[in-house]
XYZ file of C-alpha atoms in Angstrom:
330
model
C 0.477 7.764 4.966
C 1.279 4.147 4.208
C 1.526 3.012 0.657
C -0.058 -0.347 0.703
C 0.144 -2.318 -2.366
C -3.528 -1.627 -2.729
C -4.428 2.081 -2.819
C -6.364 5.056 -4.694
C -4.184 6.961 -7.090
C -0.813 6.694 -5.420
C 0.428 3.231 -6.212
C 2.818 1.629 -8.594
C 2.076 -1.736 -10.035
C 3.246 -0.992 -13.516
C 4.712 -3.500 -15.977
C 8.367 -4.461 -15.912
C 9.128 -1.284 -17.848
C 6.737 1.025 -15.972
C 5.726 4.444 -17.206
C 6.436 7.180 -14.707
C 3.175 8.206 -13.069
C 1.971 10.304 -10.183
C 3.705 9.577 -6.931
C 2.525 12.242 -4.539
C 0.898 10.081 -1.962
C -0.241 6.633 -1.013
C -2.252 4.157 -3.033
C -5.503 2.668 -1.820
C -6.759 -0.889 -2.022
C -9.087 0.007 -4.886
C -6.190 0.731 -7.162
C -4.667 -2.640 -6.686
C -7.722 -4.425 -7.989
C -8.226 -1.873 -10.724
C -4.704 -2.604 -11.901
C -5.282 -6.347 -11.817
C -8.218 -6.112 -14.199
C -7.053 -3.053 -16.162
C -3.234 -3.127 -16.393
C -3.240 -0.183 -18.773
C -4.292 2.083 -15.870
C -1.334 1.323 -13.620
C 0.309 4.294 -11.959
C 2.846 4.875 -9.242
C 2.304 5.442 -5.555
C 3.794 5.475 -2.116
C 2.397 2.562 -0.217
C 1.886 0.203 -3.041
C -1.089 -1.843 -2.015
C -2.151 -2.937 -5.435
C -1.426 -6.499 -6.379
C -1.209 -7.164 -10.093
C -1.533 -10.873 -9.514
C -0.272 -13.011 -12.353
C -1.159 -16.634 -11.775
C -0.560 -19.833 -13.735
C -3.185 -20.656 -16.365
C -6.526 -21.620 -14.914
C -6.040 -25.191 -16.085
C -3.256 -25.494 -13.515
C -5.415 -24.248 -10.662
C -7.794 -27.155 -10.196
C -7.066 -30.294 -8.211
C -6.618 -30.951 -4.505
C -6.256 -27.959 -2.216
C -2.805 -27.278 -0.806
C -3.502 -24.985 2.135
C -5.926 -26.598 4.585
C -6.229 -23.641 6.929
C -9.211 -22.624 9.021
C -10.504 -20.358 6.263
C -10.436 -23.210 3.790
C -12.294 -25.525 6.151
C -14.957 -22.938 6.911
C -15.770 -22.430 3.259
C -15.303 -26.059 2.279
C -17.813 -27.334 4.831
C -20.484 -25.351 3.026
C -19.509 -26.161 -0.552
C -17.170 -29.141 -0.694
C -17.847 -32.805 -1.049
C -16.547 -35.914 0.654
C -15.647 -38.993 -1.324
C -14.325 -42.020 0.514
C -13.295 -39.767 3.394
C -10.983 -37.674 1.150
C -11.362 -33.953 0.551
C -11.490 -33.053 -3.144
C -10.391 -29.739 -4.562
C -12.499 -27.357 -6.649
C -13.427 -28.409 -10.154
C -12.220 -26.382 -13.112
C -15.740 -25.011 -13.442
C -15.642 -23.838 -9.824
C -12.239 -22.242 -10.376
C -13.528 -20.322 -13.393
C -16.689 -19.241 -11.574
C -14.585 -18.189 -8.591
C -12.493 -15.940 -10.821
C -15.640 -14.399 -12.275
C -17.002 -13.717 -8.783
C -13.690 -12.123 -7.785
C -13.822 -9.841 -10.815
C -17.342 -8.779 -9.873
C -16.159 -8.152 -6.314
C -13.281 -6.027 -7.590
C -15.604 -4.017 -9.808
C -18.026 -3.360 -6.958
C -15.133 -2.369 -4.723
C -13.995 0.187 -7.295
C -17.549 1.519 -7.471
C -17.730 1.896 -3.695
C -20.242 -0.906 -3.196
C -18.526 -2.557 -0.225
C -21.411 -4.913 0.749
C -21.595 -6.172 -2.823
C -17.833 -6.615 -2.934
C -17.926 -8.651 0.270
C -20.715 -10.875 -1.040
C -19.005 -11.676 -4.342
C -15.617 -12.189 -2.673
C -17.299 -14.601 -0.268
C -18.835 -16.500 -3.177
C -15.458 -16.611 -4.908
C -13.942 -18.283 -1.866
C -16.827 -20.711 -1.510
C -16.095 -21.871 -5.044
C -12.309 -21.884 -4.666
C -11.103 -21.404 -1.076
C -7.528 -20.886 -2.296
C -8.216 -18.184 -4.878
C -5.305 -15.801 -4.106
C -6.940 -12.705 -5.540
C -10.138 -13.310 -3.584
C -8.216 -13.930 -0.361
C -6.212 -10.745 -0.797
C -9.289 -8.735 -1.725
C -10.921 -9.968 1.482
C -7.844 -8.696 3.296
C -8.301 -5.281 1.730
C -12.013 -5.178 2.530
C -11.426 -6.057 6.172
C -8.606 -3.510 6.408
C -11.011 -0.837 5.242
C -13.384 -1.875 8.032
C -10.477 -1.690 10.475
C -10.759 -5.426 11.149
C -6.979 -5.668 11.122
C -6.498 -9.156 12.637
C -8.957 -10.620 10.122
C -7.356 -8.635 7.291
C -3.954 -9.981 8.285
C -5.270 -13.549 8.338
C -6.752 -13.307 4.844
C -3.609 -11.637 3.523
C -1.347 -14.341 4.922
C -3.542 -16.995 3.313
C -3.430 -15.099 0.038
C 0.369 -15.048 0.179
C 0.434 -18.784 0.920
C -1.808 -19.386 -2.090
C 0.440 -17.267 -4.310
C 3.461 -19.290 -3.234
C 1.645 -22.588 -3.774
C 0.527 -21.539 -7.244
C 3.876 -20.106 -8.282
C 2.530 -16.644 -9.070
C 4.594 -14.855 -11.680
C 5.817 -11.283 -11.735
C 5.761 -8.965 -8.759
C 2.537 -10.229 -7.195
C 4.204 -11.847 -4.206
C 6.350 -8.798 -3.451
C 3.336 -6.512 -3.619
C 1.283 -8.813 -1.384
C 4.089 -8.802 1.166
C 4.168 -5.026 1.030
C 0.490 -4.963 1.952
C 1.060 -7.446 4.771
C 3.841 -5.191 6.030
C 1.456 -2.248 6.084
C -1.064 -4.269 8.095
C 1.635 -5.254 10.579
C 2.708 -1.632 10.970
C -0.884 -0.633 11.582
C -0.951 -3.199 14.397
C 2.414 -2.007 15.783
C 4.010 -5.385 15.048
C 7.196 -3.634 14.036
C 9.824 -6.375 13.965
C 7.919 -8.659 11.613
C 6.764 -5.681 9.538
C 10.354 -4.552 8.996
C 11.355 -8.051 7.898
C 8.411 -8.460 5.512
C 8.782 -4.995 3.975
C 12.510 -5.406 3.378
C 11.848 -8.779 1.767
C 9.370 -7.073 -0.559
C 11.678 -4.151 -1.303
C 14.675 -6.251 -2.351
C 12.641 -8.694 -4.438
C 13.997 -8.246 -7.998
C 10.500 -8.868 -9.379
C 8.939 -6.038 -7.359
C 7.736 -3.535 -9.935
C 7.272 -0.776 -7.346
C 10.056 -1.239 -4.791
C 9.813 2.390 -3.692
C 6.476 1.572 -2.059
C 8.023 -1.061 0.192
C 11.121 1.057 0.897
C 8.866 3.992 1.745
C 6.716 1.919 4.067
C 9.798 0.496 5.755
C 11.153 3.982 6.387
C 7.806 5.240 7.613
C 7.601 2.252 9.930
C 10.934 3.164 11.482
C 9.658 6.706 12.011
C 6.503 5.334 13.597
C 8.656 3.191 15.893
C 10.710 6.213 16.983
C 13.822 5.189 15.026
C 14.496 8.095 12.614
C 18.147 7.180 12.105
C 17.147 3.742 10.805
C 14.579 5.388 8.514
C 17.199 7.269 6.483
C 18.502 4.305 4.474
C 15.159 2.882 3.243
C 13.704 6.327 2.522
C 16.815 7.322 0.582
C 16.479 4.117 -1.419
C 12.777 4.845 -2.003
C 13.393 8.234 -3.610
C 16.412 6.929 -5.491
C 14.302 4.232 -7.128
C 11.415 6.648 -7.799
C 12.632 10.269 -8.070
C 9.053 11.597 -8.246
C 8.048 9.998 -4.960
C 6.912 13.115 -3.102
C 5.719 11.329 0.026
C 9.041 9.537 0.256
C 10.869 12.875 0.223
C 8.471 14.200 2.863
C 9.189 11.320 5.219
C 12.910 11.579 4.524
C 12.677 15.238 5.512
C 10.853 14.223 8.690
C 13.643 11.808 9.581
C 16.360 14.427 9.050
C 14.348 16.989 11.016
C 13.955 14.651 13.993
C 17.717 14.090 13.906
C 18.253 17.894 13.791
C 20.026 17.591 10.436
C 18.206 20.657 9.209
C 20.076 21.389 5.977
C 19.440 17.852 4.744
C 15.848 18.113 5.930
C 15.368 21.293 3.906
C 16.693 19.676 0.723
C 14.398 16.678 1.116
C 11.363 18.839 1.896
C 11.967 20.996 -1.172
C 11.752 17.814 -3.229
C 8.600 16.800 -1.345
C 6.766 19.680 -3.012
C 8.679 19.843 -6.294
C 9.544 16.283 -7.331
C 6.278 16.044 -9.245
C 4.155 18.853 -10.641
C 1.112 17.695 -8.679
C 2.858 17.754 -5.322
C 2.560 21.486 -4.745
C -1.233 21.404 -4.673
C -1.659 18.107 -2.831
C -3.496 18.707 0.495
C -2.058 15.525 1.961
C 1.378 17.127 1.727
C 0.363 20.120 3.829
C 2.619 18.893 6.618
C 5.601 19.064 4.263
C 5.046 22.827 3.895
C 4.702 23.244 7.637
C 7.812 21.202 8.363
C 9.805 23.003 5.686
C 8.799 26.327 7.209
C 9.870 25.164 10.656
C 13.144 23.834 9.236
C 13.918 27.111 7.492
C 13.031 29.066 10.605
C 15.605 27.026 12.516
C 18.152 27.724 9.784
C 17.439 31.450 10.020
C 15.787 31.667 6.586
C 12.919 33.803 7.810
C 11.468 35.051 4.518
C 11.401 31.596 2.966
C 9.822 30.172 6.107
C 7.021 32.733 5.908
C 6.275 31.717 2.314
C 6.081 28.063 3.362
C 3.743 28.784 6.261
C 1.487 30.853 4.003
C 1.278 28.013 1.484
C 0.555 25.595 4.330
C -2.405 27.746 5.387
C -3.710 27.953 1.819
C -3.949 24.165 1.698
C -6.313 24.088 4.680
C -6.540 26.693 7.443
C -8.775 24.510 9.638
C -6.514 21.463 9.814
C -4.072 20.923 12.671
C -1.181 21.736 10.344
C -2.964 24.816 9.021
C -3.612 26.090 12.521
C -0.010 25.423 13.536
C 1.204 27.416 10.535
C -1.061 30.307 11.523
C 0.418 30.266 15.007
C 3.913 30.334 13.541
C 2.968 33.501 11.667
C 1.547 35.035 14.816
C -2.089 34.696 13.764
C -4.965 33.149 15.670
C -6.530 30.085 14.008
């Protein structure tokens, strides 16, 4: 459960003084773009994938291109012009039209129209090959198609464009969080850890718990539970209602056989926010808490946890495991 800076209902790209929102799970790419166009809807999440990109005024975005990468050349060959052998950047009109196309792409993405989102994002980049929002949206769209190398390439270009255009606010930190998620998904752990920590400690990151949570989850994924403790502790410290963060912290303690600490974290995984108890994606937290309490000799409490685990989905692997723990046959 990675919290990319671009998720469903589990992300946090709130303003500098963010309202506390739901934090049970992981955000999806849709949320990031929804937040960009509708900042009043921002909520919290685990793997913050949403990028509330705040760029300089559009008047500052015309002129010669600054990142002449392969992506730029591919789009420019179809839409650019040559004058005296020199490449010229997009006109202000193209920049404005590119932003409009990106907004249409974001809207279609929210509506589930992925082909339409791809088409309008492509048009946005034809008009302005260095449009950061369009580049990052392309990264999200390719991630959703499991084209991870392509998603990573677009995301890196989007980050380069943000840096070149001096993006304000937490946009750069949130983009790096998403890049870190992509790197974890590709098992590129060392660079992922570096990128995620850079995002987490950025003072402008408006949802640092997402990056801390992803960093801790990455250490778990890499088989390093002891290293996961510090970032996951920081994640739940910075967002006390971060249920998924508590769940993963409990996992780390459990793997280290620190069962009393695991129990405390797993209690918070289902109680830190009122929505956590009924969240199916936290079914494993109930199972793990039951197993932890069984190891501690708390039989009656373990039974209650296993029963709740089954209620959340008897046919899932966790639900079947909980039935076996109670002596039933799934």
